[in-house]
Short mmCIF file of C-alpha atoms and ligand atoms in Angstrom, two decimals:
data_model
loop_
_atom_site.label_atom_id
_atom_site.label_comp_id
_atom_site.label_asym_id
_atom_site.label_seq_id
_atom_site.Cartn_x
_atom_site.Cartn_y
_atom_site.Cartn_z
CA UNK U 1 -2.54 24.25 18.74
CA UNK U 2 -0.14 22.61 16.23
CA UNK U 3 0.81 19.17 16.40
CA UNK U 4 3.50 17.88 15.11
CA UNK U 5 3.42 14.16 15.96
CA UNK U 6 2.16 10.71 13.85
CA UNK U 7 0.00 8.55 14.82
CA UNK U 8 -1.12 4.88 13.51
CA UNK U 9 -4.04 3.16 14.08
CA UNK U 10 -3.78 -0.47 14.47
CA UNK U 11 -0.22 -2.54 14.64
CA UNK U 12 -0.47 -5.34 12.47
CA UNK U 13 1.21 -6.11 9.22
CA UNK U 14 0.66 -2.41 7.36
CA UNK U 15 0.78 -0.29 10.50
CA UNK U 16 3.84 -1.66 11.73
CA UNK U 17 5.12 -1.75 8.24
CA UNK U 18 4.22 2.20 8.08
CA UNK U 19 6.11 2.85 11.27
CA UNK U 20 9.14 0.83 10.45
CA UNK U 21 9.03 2.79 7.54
CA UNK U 22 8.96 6.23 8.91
CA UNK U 23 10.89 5.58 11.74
CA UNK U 24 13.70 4.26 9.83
CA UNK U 25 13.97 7.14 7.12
CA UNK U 26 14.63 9.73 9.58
CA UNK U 27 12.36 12.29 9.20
CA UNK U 28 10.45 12.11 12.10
CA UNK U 29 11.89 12.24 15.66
CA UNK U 30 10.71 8.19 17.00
CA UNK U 31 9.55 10.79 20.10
CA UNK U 32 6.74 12.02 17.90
CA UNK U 33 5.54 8.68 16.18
CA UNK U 34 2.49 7.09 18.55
CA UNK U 35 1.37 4.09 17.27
CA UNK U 36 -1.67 2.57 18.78
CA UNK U 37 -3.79 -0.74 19.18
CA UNK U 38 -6.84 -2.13 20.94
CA UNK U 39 -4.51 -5.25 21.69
CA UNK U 40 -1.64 -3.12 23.63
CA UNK U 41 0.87 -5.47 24.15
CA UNK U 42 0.63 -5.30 20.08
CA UNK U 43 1.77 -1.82 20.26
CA UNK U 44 3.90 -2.02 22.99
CA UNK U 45 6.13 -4.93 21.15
CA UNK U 46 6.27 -2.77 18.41
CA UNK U 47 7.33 0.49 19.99
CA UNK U 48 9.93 -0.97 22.13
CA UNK U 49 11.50 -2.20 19.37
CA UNK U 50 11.65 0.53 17.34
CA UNK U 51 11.77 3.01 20.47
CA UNK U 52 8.42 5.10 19.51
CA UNK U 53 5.69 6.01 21.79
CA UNK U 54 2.47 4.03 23.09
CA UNK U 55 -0.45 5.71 23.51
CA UNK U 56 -3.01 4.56 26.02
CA UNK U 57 -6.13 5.55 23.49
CA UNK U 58 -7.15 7.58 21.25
CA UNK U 59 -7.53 11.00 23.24
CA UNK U 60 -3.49 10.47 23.53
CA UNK U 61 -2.92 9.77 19.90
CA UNK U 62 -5.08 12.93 18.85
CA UNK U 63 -4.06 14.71 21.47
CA UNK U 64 -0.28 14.22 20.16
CA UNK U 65 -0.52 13.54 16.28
CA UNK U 66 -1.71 15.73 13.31
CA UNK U 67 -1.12 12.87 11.27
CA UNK U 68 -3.37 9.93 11.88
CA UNK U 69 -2.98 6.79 10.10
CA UNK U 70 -6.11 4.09 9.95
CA UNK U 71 -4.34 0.95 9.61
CA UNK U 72 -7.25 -1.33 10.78
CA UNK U 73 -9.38 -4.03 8.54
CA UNK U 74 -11.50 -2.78 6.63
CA UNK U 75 -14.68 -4.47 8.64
CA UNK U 76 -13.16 -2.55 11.44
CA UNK U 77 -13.47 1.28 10.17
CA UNK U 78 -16.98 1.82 11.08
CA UNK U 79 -16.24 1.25 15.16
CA UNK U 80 -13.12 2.36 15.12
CA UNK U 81 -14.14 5.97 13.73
CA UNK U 82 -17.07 5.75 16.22
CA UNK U 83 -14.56 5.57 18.91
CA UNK U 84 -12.57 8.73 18.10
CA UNK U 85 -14.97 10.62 15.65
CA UNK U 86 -15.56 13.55 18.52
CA UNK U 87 -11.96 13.71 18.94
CA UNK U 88 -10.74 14.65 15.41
CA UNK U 89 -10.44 18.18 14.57
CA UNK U 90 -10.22 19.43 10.95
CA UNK U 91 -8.18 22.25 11.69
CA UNK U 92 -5.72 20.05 13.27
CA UNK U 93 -5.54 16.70 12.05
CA UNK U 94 -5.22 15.22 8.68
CA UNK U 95 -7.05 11.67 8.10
CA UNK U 96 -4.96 9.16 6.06
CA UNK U 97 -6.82 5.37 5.48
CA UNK U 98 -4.93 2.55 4.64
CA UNK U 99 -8.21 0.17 4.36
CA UNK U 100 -8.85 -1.16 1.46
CA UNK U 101 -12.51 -0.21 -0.71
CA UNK U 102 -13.37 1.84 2.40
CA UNK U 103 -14.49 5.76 0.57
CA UNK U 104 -12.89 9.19 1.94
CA UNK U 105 -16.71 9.91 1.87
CA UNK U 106 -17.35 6.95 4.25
CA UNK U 107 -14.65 9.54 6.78
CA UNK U 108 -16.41 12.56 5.84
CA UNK U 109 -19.88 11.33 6.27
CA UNK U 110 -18.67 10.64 10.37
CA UNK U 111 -16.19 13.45 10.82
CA UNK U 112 -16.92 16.88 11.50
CA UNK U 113 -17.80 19.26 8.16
CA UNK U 114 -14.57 19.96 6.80
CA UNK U 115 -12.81 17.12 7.98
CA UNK U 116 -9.52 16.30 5.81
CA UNK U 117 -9.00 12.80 4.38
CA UNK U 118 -6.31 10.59 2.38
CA UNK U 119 -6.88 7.43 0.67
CA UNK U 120 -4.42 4.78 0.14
CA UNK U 121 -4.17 1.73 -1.42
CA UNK U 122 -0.74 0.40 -0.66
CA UNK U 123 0.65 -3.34 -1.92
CA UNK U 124 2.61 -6.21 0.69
CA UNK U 125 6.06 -4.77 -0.80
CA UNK U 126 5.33 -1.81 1.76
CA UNK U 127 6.31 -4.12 4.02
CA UNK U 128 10.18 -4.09 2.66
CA UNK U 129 9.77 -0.03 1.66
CA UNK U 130 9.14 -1.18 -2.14
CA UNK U 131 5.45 -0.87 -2.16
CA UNK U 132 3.12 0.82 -4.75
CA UNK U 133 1.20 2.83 -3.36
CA UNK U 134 -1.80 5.25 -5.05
CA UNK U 135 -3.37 8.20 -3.19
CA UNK U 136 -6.52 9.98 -2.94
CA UNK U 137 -6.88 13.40 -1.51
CA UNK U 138 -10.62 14.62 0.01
CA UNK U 139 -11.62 18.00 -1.15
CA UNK U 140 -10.96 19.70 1.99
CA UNK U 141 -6.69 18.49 2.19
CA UNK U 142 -5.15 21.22 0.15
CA UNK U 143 -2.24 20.56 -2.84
CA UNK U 144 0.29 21.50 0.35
CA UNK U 145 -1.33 19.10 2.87
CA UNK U 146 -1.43 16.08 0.11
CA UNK U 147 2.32 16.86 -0.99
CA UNK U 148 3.41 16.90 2.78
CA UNK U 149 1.69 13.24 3.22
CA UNK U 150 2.86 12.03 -0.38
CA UNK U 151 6.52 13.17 1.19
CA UNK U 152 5.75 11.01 4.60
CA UNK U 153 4.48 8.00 2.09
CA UNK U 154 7.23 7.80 0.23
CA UNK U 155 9.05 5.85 3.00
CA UNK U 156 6.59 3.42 2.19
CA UNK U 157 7.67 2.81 -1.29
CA UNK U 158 6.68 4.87 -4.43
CA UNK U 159 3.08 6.89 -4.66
CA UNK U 160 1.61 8.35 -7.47
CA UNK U 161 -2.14 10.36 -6.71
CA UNK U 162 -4.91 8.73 -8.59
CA UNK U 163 -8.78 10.02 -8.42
CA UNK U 164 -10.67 8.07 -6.11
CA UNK U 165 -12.51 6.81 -9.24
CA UNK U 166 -9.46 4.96 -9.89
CA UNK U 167 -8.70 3.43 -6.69
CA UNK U 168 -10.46 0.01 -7.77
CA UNK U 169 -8.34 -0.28 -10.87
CA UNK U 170 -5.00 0.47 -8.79
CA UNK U 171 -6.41 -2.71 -6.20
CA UNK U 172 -7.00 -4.54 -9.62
CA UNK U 173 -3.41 -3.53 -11.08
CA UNK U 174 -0.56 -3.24 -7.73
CA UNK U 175 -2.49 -3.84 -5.19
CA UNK U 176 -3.40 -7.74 -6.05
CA UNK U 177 -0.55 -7.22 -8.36
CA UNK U 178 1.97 -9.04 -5.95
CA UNK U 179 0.16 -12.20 -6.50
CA UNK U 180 1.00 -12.21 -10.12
CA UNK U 181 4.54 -12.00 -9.91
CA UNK U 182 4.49 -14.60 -7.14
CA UNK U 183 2.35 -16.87 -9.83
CA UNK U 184 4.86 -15.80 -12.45
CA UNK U 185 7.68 -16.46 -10.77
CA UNK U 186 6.09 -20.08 -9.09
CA UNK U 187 5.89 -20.93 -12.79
CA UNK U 188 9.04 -19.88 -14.64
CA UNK U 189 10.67 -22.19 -11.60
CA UNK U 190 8.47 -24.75 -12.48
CA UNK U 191 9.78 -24.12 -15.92
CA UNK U 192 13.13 -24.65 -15.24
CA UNK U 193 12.86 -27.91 -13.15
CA UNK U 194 10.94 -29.01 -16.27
CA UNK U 195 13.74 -28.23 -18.54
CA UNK U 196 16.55 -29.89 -16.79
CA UNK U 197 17.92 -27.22 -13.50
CA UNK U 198 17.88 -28.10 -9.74
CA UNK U 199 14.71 -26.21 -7.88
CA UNK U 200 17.03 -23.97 -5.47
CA UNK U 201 19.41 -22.92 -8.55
CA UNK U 202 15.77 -22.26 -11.02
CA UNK U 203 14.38 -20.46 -8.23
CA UNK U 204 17.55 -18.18 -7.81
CA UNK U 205 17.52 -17.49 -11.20
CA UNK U 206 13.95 -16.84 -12.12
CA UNK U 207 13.55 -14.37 -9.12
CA UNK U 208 16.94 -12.30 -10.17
CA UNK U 209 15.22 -12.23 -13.96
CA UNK U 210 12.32 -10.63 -13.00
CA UNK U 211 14.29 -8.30 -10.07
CA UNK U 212 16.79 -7.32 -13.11
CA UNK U 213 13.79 -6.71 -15.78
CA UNK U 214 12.19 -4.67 -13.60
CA UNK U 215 15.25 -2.68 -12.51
CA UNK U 216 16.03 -1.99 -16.23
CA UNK U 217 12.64 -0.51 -16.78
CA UNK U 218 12.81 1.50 -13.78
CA UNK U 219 15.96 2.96 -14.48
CA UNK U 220 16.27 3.11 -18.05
CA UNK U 221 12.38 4.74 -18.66
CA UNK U 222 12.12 2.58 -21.95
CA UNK U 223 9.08 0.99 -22.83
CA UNK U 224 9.12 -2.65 -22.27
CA UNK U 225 8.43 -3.41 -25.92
CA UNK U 226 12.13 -1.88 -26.52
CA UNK U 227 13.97 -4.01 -24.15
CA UNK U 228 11.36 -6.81 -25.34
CA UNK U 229 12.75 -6.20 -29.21
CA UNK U 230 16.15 -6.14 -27.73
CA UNK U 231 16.97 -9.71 -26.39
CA UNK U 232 14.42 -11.48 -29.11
CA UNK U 233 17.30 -11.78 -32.67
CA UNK U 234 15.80 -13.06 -35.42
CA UNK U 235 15.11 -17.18 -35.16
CA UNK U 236 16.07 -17.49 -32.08
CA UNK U 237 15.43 -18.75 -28.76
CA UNK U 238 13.05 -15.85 -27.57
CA UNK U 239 11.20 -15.29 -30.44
CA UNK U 240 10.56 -19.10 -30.08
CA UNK U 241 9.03 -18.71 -26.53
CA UNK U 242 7.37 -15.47 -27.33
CA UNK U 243 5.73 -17.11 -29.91
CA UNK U 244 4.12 -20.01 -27.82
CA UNK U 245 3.36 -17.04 -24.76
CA UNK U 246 1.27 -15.17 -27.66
CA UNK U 247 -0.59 -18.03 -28.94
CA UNK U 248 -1.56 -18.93 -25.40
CA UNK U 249 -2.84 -14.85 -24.83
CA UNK U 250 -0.69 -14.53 -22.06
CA UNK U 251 -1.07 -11.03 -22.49
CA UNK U 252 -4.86 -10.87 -22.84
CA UNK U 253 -4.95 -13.45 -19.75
CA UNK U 254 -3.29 -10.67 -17.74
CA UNK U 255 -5.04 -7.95 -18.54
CA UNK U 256 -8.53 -10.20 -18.07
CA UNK U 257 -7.29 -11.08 -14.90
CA UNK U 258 -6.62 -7.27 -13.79
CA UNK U 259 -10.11 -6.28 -15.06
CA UNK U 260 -11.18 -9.49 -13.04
CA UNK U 261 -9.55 -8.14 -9.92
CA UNK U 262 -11.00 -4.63 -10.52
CA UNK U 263 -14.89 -5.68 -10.52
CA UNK U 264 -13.91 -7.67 -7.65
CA UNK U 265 -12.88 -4.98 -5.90
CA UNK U 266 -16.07 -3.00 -6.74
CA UNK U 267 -18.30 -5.69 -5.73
CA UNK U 268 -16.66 -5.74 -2.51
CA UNK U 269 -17.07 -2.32 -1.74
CA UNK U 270 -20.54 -2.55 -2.41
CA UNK U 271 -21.18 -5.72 0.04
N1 LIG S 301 -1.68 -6.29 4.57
C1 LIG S 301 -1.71 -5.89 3.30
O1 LIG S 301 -1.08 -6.43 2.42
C2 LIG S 301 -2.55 -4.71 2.88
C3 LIG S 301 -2.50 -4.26 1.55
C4 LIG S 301 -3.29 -3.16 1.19
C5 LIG S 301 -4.10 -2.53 2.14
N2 LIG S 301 -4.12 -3.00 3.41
C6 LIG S 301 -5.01 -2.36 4.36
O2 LIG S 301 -4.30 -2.05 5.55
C7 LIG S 301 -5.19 -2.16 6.63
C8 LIG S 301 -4.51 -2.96 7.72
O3 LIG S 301 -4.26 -4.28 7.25
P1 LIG S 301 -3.37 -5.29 8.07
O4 LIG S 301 -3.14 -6.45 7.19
O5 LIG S 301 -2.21 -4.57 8.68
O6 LIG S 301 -4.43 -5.68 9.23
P2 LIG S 301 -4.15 -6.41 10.61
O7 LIG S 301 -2.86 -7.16 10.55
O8 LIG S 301 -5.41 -7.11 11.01
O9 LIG S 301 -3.90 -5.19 11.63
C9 LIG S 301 -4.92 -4.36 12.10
C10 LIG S 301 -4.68 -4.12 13.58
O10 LIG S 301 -5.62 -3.14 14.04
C11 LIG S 301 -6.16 -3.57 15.29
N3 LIG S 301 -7.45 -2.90 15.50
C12 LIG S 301 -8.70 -3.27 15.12
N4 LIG S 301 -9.59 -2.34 15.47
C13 LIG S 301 -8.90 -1.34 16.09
C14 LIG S 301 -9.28 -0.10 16.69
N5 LIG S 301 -10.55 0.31 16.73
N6 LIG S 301 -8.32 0.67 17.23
C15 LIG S 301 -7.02 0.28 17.22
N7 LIG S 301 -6.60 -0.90 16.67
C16 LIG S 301 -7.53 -1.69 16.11
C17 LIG S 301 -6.25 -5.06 15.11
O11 LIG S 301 -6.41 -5.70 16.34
P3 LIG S 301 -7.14 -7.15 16.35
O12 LIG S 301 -6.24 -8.07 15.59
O13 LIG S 301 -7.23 -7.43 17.79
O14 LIG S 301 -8.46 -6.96 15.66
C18 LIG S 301 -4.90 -5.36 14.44
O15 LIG S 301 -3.87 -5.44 15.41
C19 LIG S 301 -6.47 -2.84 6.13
O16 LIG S 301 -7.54 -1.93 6.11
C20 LIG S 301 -6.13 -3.29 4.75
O17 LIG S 301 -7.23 -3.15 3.86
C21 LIG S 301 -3.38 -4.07 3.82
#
């Protein structure tokens, strides 16, 4: 039988985040998105408002979705597959995970032989349809069946595939990447209080720099070194601060603190 519903697995911040996201691009009737959660009233709150469907348990959401979405913790995976393992079909339904260090092979290892899997790691800005997000097919989803969900994901923000050798770096990179903006942004305020401007007016300012930096990458395609070269003239005031950011390895900082992140996230995975 083909299904064309989608379903999500736990309502909190990233499944509700997922459905907003899908519900509000269109593409999917709200008649065919279940969302479901142990705590109903969860998934009742969140399908009233955005008019999709409740299902009672799982045998409803597989019953109704090829797509199936597992937004739970990570701590959570292991019952939660137990719970619906004998009701996932691999000619039907298509696995995506959401939870973070947990393997496709982790799925595959539980589900049936053949059973098709998707790994995500996805960053907060989901939650506003500006995430990151990198993707990981299983062997069994074919190029068709990973373009389909990349086209579903993209409501989410933007996704690039990565090997699933990769996925540590991407948590090391976007997916704690957030944080490092936030830091960034927490200091060029500070910054500006230091140097003479009211808190409300530096913090207006310093989060419009980085949106407009980033939007110029984005939509220009230049490499940040050119745009860099660009606003730093000879002697002047941005060569100055460059300068000091150099001498103090901001730039090695970073890119310790991504490889930082990255072993973390192994380590993790192997707890
Ligand atoms: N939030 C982020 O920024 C972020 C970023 C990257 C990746 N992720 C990944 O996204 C996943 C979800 O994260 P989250 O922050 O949205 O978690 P969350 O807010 O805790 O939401 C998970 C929901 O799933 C419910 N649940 C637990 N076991 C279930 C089961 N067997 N069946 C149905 N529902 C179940 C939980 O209920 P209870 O509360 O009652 O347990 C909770 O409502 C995680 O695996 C995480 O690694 C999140």
């Amino acid at each position: 039988m083909a299904l064309f519903g989608i379903g999500i697995i736990g309502c909190g911040a990233m499944g509700t985040a997922l459905a907003r996201g899908i519900a509000a691009s269109g593409a999917i009737s709200p008649a065919d998105l279940w969302i479901y959660d142990l705590d109903k009233q969860k998934a009742d709150a969140a399908a009233g408002e955005m008019g999709l469907q409740t299902a009672a348990g799982p045998e409803e959401l597989f019953g109704q979705c090829r797509y199936i979405f597992v937004a739970v913790k990570p701590q959570d995976v292991a019952a939660a597959v137990d719970s619906w393992k004998d009701l996932y079909r691999p000619g039907v339904h298509l696995l995506i995970s959401l939870a973070a260090g947990v393997t496709i092979k982790f799925y595959e290892e539980r589900l049936p032989a053949g059973s098709k899997v998707i790994r995500l790691m996805p960053n907060t800005p989901c939650l506003i349809g500006e995430g990151a997000v990198a993707m990981s097919a299983g062997s069994a989803v074919s190029p068709e069946e990973a373009a389909a969900a990349g086209q579903l994901l993209s409501h989410l923000g933007l996704t690039v595939p990565v090997p699933e050798s990769l996925m540590d770096a991407v948590t090391g990179l976007s997916g704690s990447g957030p944080a490092y903006v936030y830091l960034f942004v927490e200091a060029l305020i500070d910054a500006g209080v230091t140097a003479g401007l009211n808190r409300e007016i530096a913090a207006k300012l310093a989060v419009q720099t980085v949106l407009g930096a980033a939007r110029m990458l984005q939509e220009s395609g230049r490499h940040p070194a050119e745009l860099r070269n660009e606003v730093t003239s000879p002697a002047g005031t941005t060569a100055a601060a460059l300068a000091v950011l150099e001498k103090g390895s901001f730039r090695g900082d970073l890119i310790a603190a991504v490889m930082a992140a990255t072993e973390r996230a192994g380590e993790l995975k192997r707890e």
